Coordinates of C-alpha atoms and ligand atoms in Angstrom, one line a residue:
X1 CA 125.6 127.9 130.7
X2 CA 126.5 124.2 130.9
X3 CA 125.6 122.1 133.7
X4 CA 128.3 122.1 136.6
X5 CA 130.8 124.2 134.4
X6 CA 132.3 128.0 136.0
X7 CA 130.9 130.9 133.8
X8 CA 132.5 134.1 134.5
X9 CA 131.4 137.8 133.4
X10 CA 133.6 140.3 133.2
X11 CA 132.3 144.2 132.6
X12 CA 135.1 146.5 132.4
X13 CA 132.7 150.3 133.0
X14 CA 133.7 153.5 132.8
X15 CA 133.9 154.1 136.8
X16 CA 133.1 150.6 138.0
X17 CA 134.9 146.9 137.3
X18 CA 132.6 144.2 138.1
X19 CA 133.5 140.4 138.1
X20 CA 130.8 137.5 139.0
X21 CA 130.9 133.5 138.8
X22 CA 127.8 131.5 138.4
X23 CA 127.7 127.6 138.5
X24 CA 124.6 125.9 137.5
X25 CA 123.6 123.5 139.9
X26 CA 119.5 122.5 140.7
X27 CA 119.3 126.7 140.9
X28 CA 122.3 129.0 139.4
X29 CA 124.9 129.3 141.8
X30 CA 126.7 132.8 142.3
X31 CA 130.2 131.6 143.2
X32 CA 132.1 135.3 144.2
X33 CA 131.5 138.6 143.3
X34 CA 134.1 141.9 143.1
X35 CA 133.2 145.1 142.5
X36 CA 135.9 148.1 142.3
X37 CA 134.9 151.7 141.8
X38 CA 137.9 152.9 140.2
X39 CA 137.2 156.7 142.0
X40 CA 135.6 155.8 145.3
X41 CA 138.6 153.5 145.4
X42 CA 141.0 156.3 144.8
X43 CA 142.4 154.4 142.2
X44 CA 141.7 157.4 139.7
X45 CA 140.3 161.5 140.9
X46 CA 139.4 162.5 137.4
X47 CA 137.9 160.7 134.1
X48 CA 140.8 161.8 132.1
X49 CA 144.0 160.3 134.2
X50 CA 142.1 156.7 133.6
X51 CA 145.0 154.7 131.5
X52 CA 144.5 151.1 130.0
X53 CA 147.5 150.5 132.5
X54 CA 145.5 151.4 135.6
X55 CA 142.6 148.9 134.4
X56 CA 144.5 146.0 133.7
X57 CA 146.3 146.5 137.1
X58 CA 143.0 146.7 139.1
X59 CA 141.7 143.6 137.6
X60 CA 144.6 142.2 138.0
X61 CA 144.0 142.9 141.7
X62 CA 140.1 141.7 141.5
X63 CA 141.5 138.2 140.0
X64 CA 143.7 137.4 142.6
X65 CA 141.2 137.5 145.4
X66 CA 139.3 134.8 143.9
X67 CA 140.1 131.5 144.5
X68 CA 141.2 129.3 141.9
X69 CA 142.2 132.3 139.8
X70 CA 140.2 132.8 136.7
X71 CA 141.2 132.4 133.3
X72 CA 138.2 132.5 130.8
X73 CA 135.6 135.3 131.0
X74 CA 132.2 136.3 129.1
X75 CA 132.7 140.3 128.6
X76 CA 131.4 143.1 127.3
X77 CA 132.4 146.7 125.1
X78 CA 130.2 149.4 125.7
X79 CA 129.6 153.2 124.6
X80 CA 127.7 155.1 122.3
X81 CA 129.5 154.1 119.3
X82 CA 128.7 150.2 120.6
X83 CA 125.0 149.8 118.9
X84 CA 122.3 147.3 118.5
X85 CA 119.8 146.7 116.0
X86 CA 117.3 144.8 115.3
X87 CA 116.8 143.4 111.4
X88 CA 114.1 140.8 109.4
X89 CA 116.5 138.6 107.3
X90 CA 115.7 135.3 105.3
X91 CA 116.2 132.5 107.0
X92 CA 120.0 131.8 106.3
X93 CA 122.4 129.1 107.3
X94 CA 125.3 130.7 110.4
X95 CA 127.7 131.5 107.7
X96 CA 125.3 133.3 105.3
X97 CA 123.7 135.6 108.3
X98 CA 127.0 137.5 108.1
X99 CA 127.6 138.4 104.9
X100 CA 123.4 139.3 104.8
X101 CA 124.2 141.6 108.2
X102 CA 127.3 143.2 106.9
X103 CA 125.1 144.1 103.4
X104 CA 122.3 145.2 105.2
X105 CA 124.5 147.7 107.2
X106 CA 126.1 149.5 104.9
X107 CA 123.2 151.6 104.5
X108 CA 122.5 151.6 108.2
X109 CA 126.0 153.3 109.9
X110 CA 128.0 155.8 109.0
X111 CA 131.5 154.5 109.6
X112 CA 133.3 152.1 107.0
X113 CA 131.6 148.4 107.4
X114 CA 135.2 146.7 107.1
X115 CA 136.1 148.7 110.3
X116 CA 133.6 147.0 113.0
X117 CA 132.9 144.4 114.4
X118 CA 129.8 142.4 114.3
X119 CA 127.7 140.1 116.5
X120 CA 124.3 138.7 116.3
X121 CA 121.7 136.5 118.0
X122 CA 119.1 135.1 116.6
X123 CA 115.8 136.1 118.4
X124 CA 113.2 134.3 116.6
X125 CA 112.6 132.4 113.4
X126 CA 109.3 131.9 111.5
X127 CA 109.1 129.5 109.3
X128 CA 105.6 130.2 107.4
X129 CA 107.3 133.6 106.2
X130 CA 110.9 132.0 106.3
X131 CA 111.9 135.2 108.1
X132 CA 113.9 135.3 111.4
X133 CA 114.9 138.6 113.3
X134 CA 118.2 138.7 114.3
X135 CA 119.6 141.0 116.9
X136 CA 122.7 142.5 115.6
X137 CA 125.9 144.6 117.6
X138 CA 128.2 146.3 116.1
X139 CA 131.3 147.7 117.5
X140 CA 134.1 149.9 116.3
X141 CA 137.2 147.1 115.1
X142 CA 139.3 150.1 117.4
X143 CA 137.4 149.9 120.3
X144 CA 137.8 146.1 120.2
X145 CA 141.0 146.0 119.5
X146 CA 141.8 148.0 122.4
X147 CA 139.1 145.8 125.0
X148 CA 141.3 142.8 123.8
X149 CA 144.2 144.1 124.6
X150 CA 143.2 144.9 128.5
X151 CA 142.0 141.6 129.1
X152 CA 145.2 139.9 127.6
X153 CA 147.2 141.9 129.8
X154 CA 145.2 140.5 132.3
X155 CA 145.8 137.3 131.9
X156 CA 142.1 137.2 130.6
X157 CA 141.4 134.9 127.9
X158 CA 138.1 136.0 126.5
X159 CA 135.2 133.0 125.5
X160 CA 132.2 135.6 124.4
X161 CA 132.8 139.4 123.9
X162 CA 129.7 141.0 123.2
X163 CA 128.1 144.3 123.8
X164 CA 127.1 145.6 127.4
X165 CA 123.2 146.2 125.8
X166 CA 122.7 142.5 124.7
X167 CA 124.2 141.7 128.1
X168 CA 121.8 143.7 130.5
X169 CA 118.7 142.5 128.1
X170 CA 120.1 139.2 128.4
X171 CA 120.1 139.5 132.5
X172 CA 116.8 140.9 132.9
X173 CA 114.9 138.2 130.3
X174 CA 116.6 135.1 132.0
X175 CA 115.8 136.2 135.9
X176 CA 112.8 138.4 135.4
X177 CA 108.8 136.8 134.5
X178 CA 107.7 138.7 131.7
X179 CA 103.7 139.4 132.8
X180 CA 101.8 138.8 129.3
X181 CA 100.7 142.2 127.4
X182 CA 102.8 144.5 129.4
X183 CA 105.3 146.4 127.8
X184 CA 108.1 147.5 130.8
X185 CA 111.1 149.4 130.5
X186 CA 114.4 148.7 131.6
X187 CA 116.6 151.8 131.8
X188 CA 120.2 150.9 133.2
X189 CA 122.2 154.5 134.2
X190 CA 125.9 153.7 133.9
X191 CA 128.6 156.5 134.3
X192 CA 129.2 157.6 130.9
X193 CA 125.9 155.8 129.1
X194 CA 122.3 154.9 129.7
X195 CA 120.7 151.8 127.9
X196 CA 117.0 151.8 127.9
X197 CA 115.3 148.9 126.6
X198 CA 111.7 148.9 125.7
X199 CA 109.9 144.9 126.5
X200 CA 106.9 143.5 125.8
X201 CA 106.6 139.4 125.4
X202 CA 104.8 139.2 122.1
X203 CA 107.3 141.5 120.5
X204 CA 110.5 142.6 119.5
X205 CA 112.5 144.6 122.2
X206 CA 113.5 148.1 121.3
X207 CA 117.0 149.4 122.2
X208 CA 118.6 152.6 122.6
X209 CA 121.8 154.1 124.0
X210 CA 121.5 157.4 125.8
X211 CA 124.5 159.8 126.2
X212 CA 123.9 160.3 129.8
X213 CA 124.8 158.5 132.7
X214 CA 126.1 159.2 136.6
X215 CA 130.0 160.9 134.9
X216 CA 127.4 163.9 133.2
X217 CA 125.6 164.3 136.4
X218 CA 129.1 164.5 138.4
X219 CA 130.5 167.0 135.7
X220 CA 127.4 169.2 136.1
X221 CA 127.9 169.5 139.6
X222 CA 131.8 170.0 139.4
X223 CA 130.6 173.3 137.3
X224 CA 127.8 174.6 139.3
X225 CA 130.2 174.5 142.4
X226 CA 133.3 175.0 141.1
X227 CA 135.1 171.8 142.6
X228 CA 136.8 169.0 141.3
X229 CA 135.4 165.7 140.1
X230 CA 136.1 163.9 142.3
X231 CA 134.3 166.1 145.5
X232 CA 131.5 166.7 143.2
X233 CA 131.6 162.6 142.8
X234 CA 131.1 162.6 146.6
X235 CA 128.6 165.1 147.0
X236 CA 126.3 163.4 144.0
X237 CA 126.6 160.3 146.1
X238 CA 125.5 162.2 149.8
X239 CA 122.7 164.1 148.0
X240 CA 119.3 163.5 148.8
X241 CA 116.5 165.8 146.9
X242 CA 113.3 165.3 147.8
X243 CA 110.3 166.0 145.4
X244 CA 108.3 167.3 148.3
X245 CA 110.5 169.3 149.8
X246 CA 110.9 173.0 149.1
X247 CA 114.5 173.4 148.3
X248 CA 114.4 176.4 146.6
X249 CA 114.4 178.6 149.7
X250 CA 117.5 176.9 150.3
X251 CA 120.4 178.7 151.3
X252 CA 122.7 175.4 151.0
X253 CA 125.0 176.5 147.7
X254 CA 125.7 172.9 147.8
X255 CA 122.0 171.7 147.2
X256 CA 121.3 174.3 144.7
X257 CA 124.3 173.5 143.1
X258 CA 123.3 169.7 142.7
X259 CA 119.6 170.4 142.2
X260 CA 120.0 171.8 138.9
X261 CA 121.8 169.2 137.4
X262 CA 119.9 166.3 139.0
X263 CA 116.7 168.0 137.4
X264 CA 118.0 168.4 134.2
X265 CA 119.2 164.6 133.5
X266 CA 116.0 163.4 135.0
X267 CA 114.0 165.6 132.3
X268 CA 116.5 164.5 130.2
X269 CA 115.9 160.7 130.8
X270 CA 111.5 161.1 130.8
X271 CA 112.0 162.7 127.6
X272 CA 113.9 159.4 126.1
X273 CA 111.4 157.2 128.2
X274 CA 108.0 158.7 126.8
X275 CA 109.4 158.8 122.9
X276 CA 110.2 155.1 122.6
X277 CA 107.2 154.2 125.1
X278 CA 105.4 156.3 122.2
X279 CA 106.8 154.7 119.1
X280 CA 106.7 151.8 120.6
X281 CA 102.9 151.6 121.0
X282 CA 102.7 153.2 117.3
X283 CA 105.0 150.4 116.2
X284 CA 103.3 147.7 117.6
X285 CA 99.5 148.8 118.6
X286 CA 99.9 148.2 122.2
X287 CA 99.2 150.0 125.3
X288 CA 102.0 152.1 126.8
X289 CA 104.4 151.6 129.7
X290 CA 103.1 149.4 132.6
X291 CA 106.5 149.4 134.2
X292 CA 110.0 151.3 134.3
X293 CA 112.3 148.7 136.3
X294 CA 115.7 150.9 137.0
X295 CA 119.3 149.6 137.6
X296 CA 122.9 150.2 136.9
X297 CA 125.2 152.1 139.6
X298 CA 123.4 155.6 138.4
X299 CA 120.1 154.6 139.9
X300 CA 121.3 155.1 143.3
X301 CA 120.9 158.1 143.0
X302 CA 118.6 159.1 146.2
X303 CA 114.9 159.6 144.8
X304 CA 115.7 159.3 141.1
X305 CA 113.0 156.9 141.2
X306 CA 110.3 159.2 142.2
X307 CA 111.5 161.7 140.5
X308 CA 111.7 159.5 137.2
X309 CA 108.1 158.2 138.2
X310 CA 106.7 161.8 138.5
X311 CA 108.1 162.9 134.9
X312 CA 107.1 160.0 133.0
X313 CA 104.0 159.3 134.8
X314 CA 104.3 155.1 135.4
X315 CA 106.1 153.8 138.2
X316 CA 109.1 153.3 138.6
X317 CA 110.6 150.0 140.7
X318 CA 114.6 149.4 141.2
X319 CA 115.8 146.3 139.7
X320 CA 118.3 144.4 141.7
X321 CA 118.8 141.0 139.4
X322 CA 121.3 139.8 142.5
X323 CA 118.0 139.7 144.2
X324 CA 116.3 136.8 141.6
X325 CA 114.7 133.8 143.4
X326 CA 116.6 131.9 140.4
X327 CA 119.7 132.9 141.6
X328 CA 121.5 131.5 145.0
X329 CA 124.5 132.2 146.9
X330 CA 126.9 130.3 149.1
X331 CA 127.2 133.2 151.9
X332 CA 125.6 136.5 152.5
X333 CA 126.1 138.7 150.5
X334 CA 127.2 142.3 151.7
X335 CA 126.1 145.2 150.6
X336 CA 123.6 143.5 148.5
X337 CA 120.8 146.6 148.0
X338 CA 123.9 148.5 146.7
X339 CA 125.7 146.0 145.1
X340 CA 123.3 144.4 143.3
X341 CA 122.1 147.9 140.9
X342 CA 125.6 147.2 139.4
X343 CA 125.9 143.7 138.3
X344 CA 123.7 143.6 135.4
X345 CA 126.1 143.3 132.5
X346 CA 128.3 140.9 133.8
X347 CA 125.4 139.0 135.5
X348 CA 124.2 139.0 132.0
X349 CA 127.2 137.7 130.3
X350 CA 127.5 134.8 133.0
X351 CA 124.7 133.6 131.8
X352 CA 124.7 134.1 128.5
X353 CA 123.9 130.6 127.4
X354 CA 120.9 130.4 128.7
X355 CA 119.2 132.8 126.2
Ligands
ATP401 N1 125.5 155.6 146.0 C1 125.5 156.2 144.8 N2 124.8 157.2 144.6 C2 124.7 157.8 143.4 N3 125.4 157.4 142.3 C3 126.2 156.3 142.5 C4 126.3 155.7 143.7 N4 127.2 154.6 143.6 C5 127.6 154.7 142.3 N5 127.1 155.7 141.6 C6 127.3 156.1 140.3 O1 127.1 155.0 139.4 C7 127.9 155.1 138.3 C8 128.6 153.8 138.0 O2 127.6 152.8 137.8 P1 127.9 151.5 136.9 O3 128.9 150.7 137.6 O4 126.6 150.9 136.5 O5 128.6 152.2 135.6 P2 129.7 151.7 134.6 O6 129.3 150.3 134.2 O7 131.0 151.8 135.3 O8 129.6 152.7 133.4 P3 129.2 152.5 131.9 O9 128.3 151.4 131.8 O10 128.6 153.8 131.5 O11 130.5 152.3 131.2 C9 128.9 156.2 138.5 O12 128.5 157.4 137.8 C10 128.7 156.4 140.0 O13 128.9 157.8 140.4
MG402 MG1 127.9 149.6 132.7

């Protein structure tokens, strides 16, 4: 981020658009925020009527409430064919780390190297070994292709498009203290994906992208009960399972109905959890988990904290970055417990710079 100068992220989710503008002054400014669930909005009812047509028109719609207008935007393609990995390379000029990358990948994925596209960031370099790591995403040259042409069509003229993972570890190292020798987790539950990220200060992070996220637990319950997405979107978000309570003598279809589901993707998430926090301490000799920090519009989820703690055994804390003593706003902002869960990517891209 430069001094004085607008820096706008843009994350374009599967359920949720999310827009924020920082301005570095003493502290980092957060100029307006928009937030549009595309279903609670009844913009969309279902996952499958969402056109590129519909996006572009509601951020269309989010652009023109901010004054001033925007024009240039930090953004973000997600997904699980979006990865991130981490690689030891020489030290190499700019120019040479691609071609390195691009060799060093054709072993690594399974889809044609000429058809993605590739980003890196340098995380550290050591010159005694003249090694560096380098953080690299890669993305599907269709999937881009495709996230270019929304944001043309809306007027968007994209600075920095990277990928949503980068972006959320790129949030949570800028505005969160890293506590020396703990390894944390930062698990954020999108719609469609889950990105858990494994920290520890001396050491590489660890990445992986889950195929689970609020849309699986909404589909779940739109089978148990027989209803449509959308009510079954609306009855995820009212639900509130309690780990002491005894629902199973229940007579509410409705809460057995969500139960089931809700169980099943927390088990599902602890299982993801305790194998990287494993590999993880077999990778780098350190002690396990100290920490699970959760975020993204999935966590919440009523309880899915203490249900998450309770599985993996280490607690769990929600991470609101909107919340960050290095972050100040003009005015109040609304709505900011809620809010806040879902602003990590674009947070992230805002201030990309400052990595
Ligand atoms: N109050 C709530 N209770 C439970 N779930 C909620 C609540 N509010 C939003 N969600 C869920 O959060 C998810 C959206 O979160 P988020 O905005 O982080 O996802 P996204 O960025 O659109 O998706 P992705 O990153 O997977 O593309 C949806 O599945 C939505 O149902
Ligand atoms: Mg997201």
């Amino acid at each position: 981020m430069i001094k004085g100068k607008k820096s706008v992220g843009v994350d374009i989710g599967s359920n949720a658009i999310k827009i924020i503008g920082l301005r570095k002054k003493k502290k980092i400014r957060i100029e307006f925020m928009k937030l549009t669930d595309l279903y609670m909005s009844r913009n969309v009812n279902r996952p499958e009527d969402l056109s590129d047509t519909l996006l572009v028109q509601v951020i269309r719609g989010l652009i023109s409430e901010i004054k001033g207008g925007v024009r240039k935007v930090k953004t973000s393609v997600s997904g699980p064919n979006a990865l991130v990995h981490s690689m030891e390379l020489p030290n190499l000029s700019e120019n040479e780390i691609l071609s390195a990358i691009r060799w060093k990948l054709g072993s690594i994925i399974l889809f044609n190297i000429d058809d993605v596209e590739i980003d890196f960031h340098v995380l550290n370099t050591n010159n005694n070994s003249n090694m560096q790591t380098v953080l690299v995403g890669i993305v599907p040259a269709n999937k881009m292709k495709k996230h270019l042409d929304i944001l043309n069509r809306a007027h968007l003229e994209p600075e920095i498009v990277e990928i949503d993972t980068l972006a959320i570890y790129n949030c949570f190292i800028t505005l969160q203290d890293l506590h020396p020798d703990k390894t944390v987790a930062l698990v954020n539950i999108g719609a469609e994906c889950t990105t858990l990220i494994v920290i520890h200060p001396d050491h590489d992070p660890f990445f992986k992208s889950i195929a689970i996220g609020g849309n699986t637990l909404t589909r779940d319950i739109e089978r148990t009960l027989h209803i449509s997405f959308i009510d079954a979107e609306q009855q995820k978000i009212e639900m509130n399972y309690q780990l002491s309570h005894n629902t199973d003598n229940t007579n509410d279809y409705k809460e057995i109905g969500c139960k089931g589901p809700l169980l099943s993707m927390v088990a599902k998430l602890a299982e993801e959890v305790k194998k990287a926090d494993i590999y993880y301490q077999i990778l780098y000799g350190e002690e396990g988990l100290q920490r699970i920090y959760l975020t993204g519009g999935g966590a919440k989820l009523k309880n899915l904290d203490y249900l998450l703690a309770d599985a993996v055994k280490v607690p769990v804390a929600l991470w609101n970055p909107l919340k960050s003593e290095k972050l100040e706003c003009g005015q109040e902002i609304e709505n900011i417990d809620e809010m806040g869960l879902q602003f990590a990517t674009s947070l992230g891209l805002a201030l990309r710079d400052e990595l």
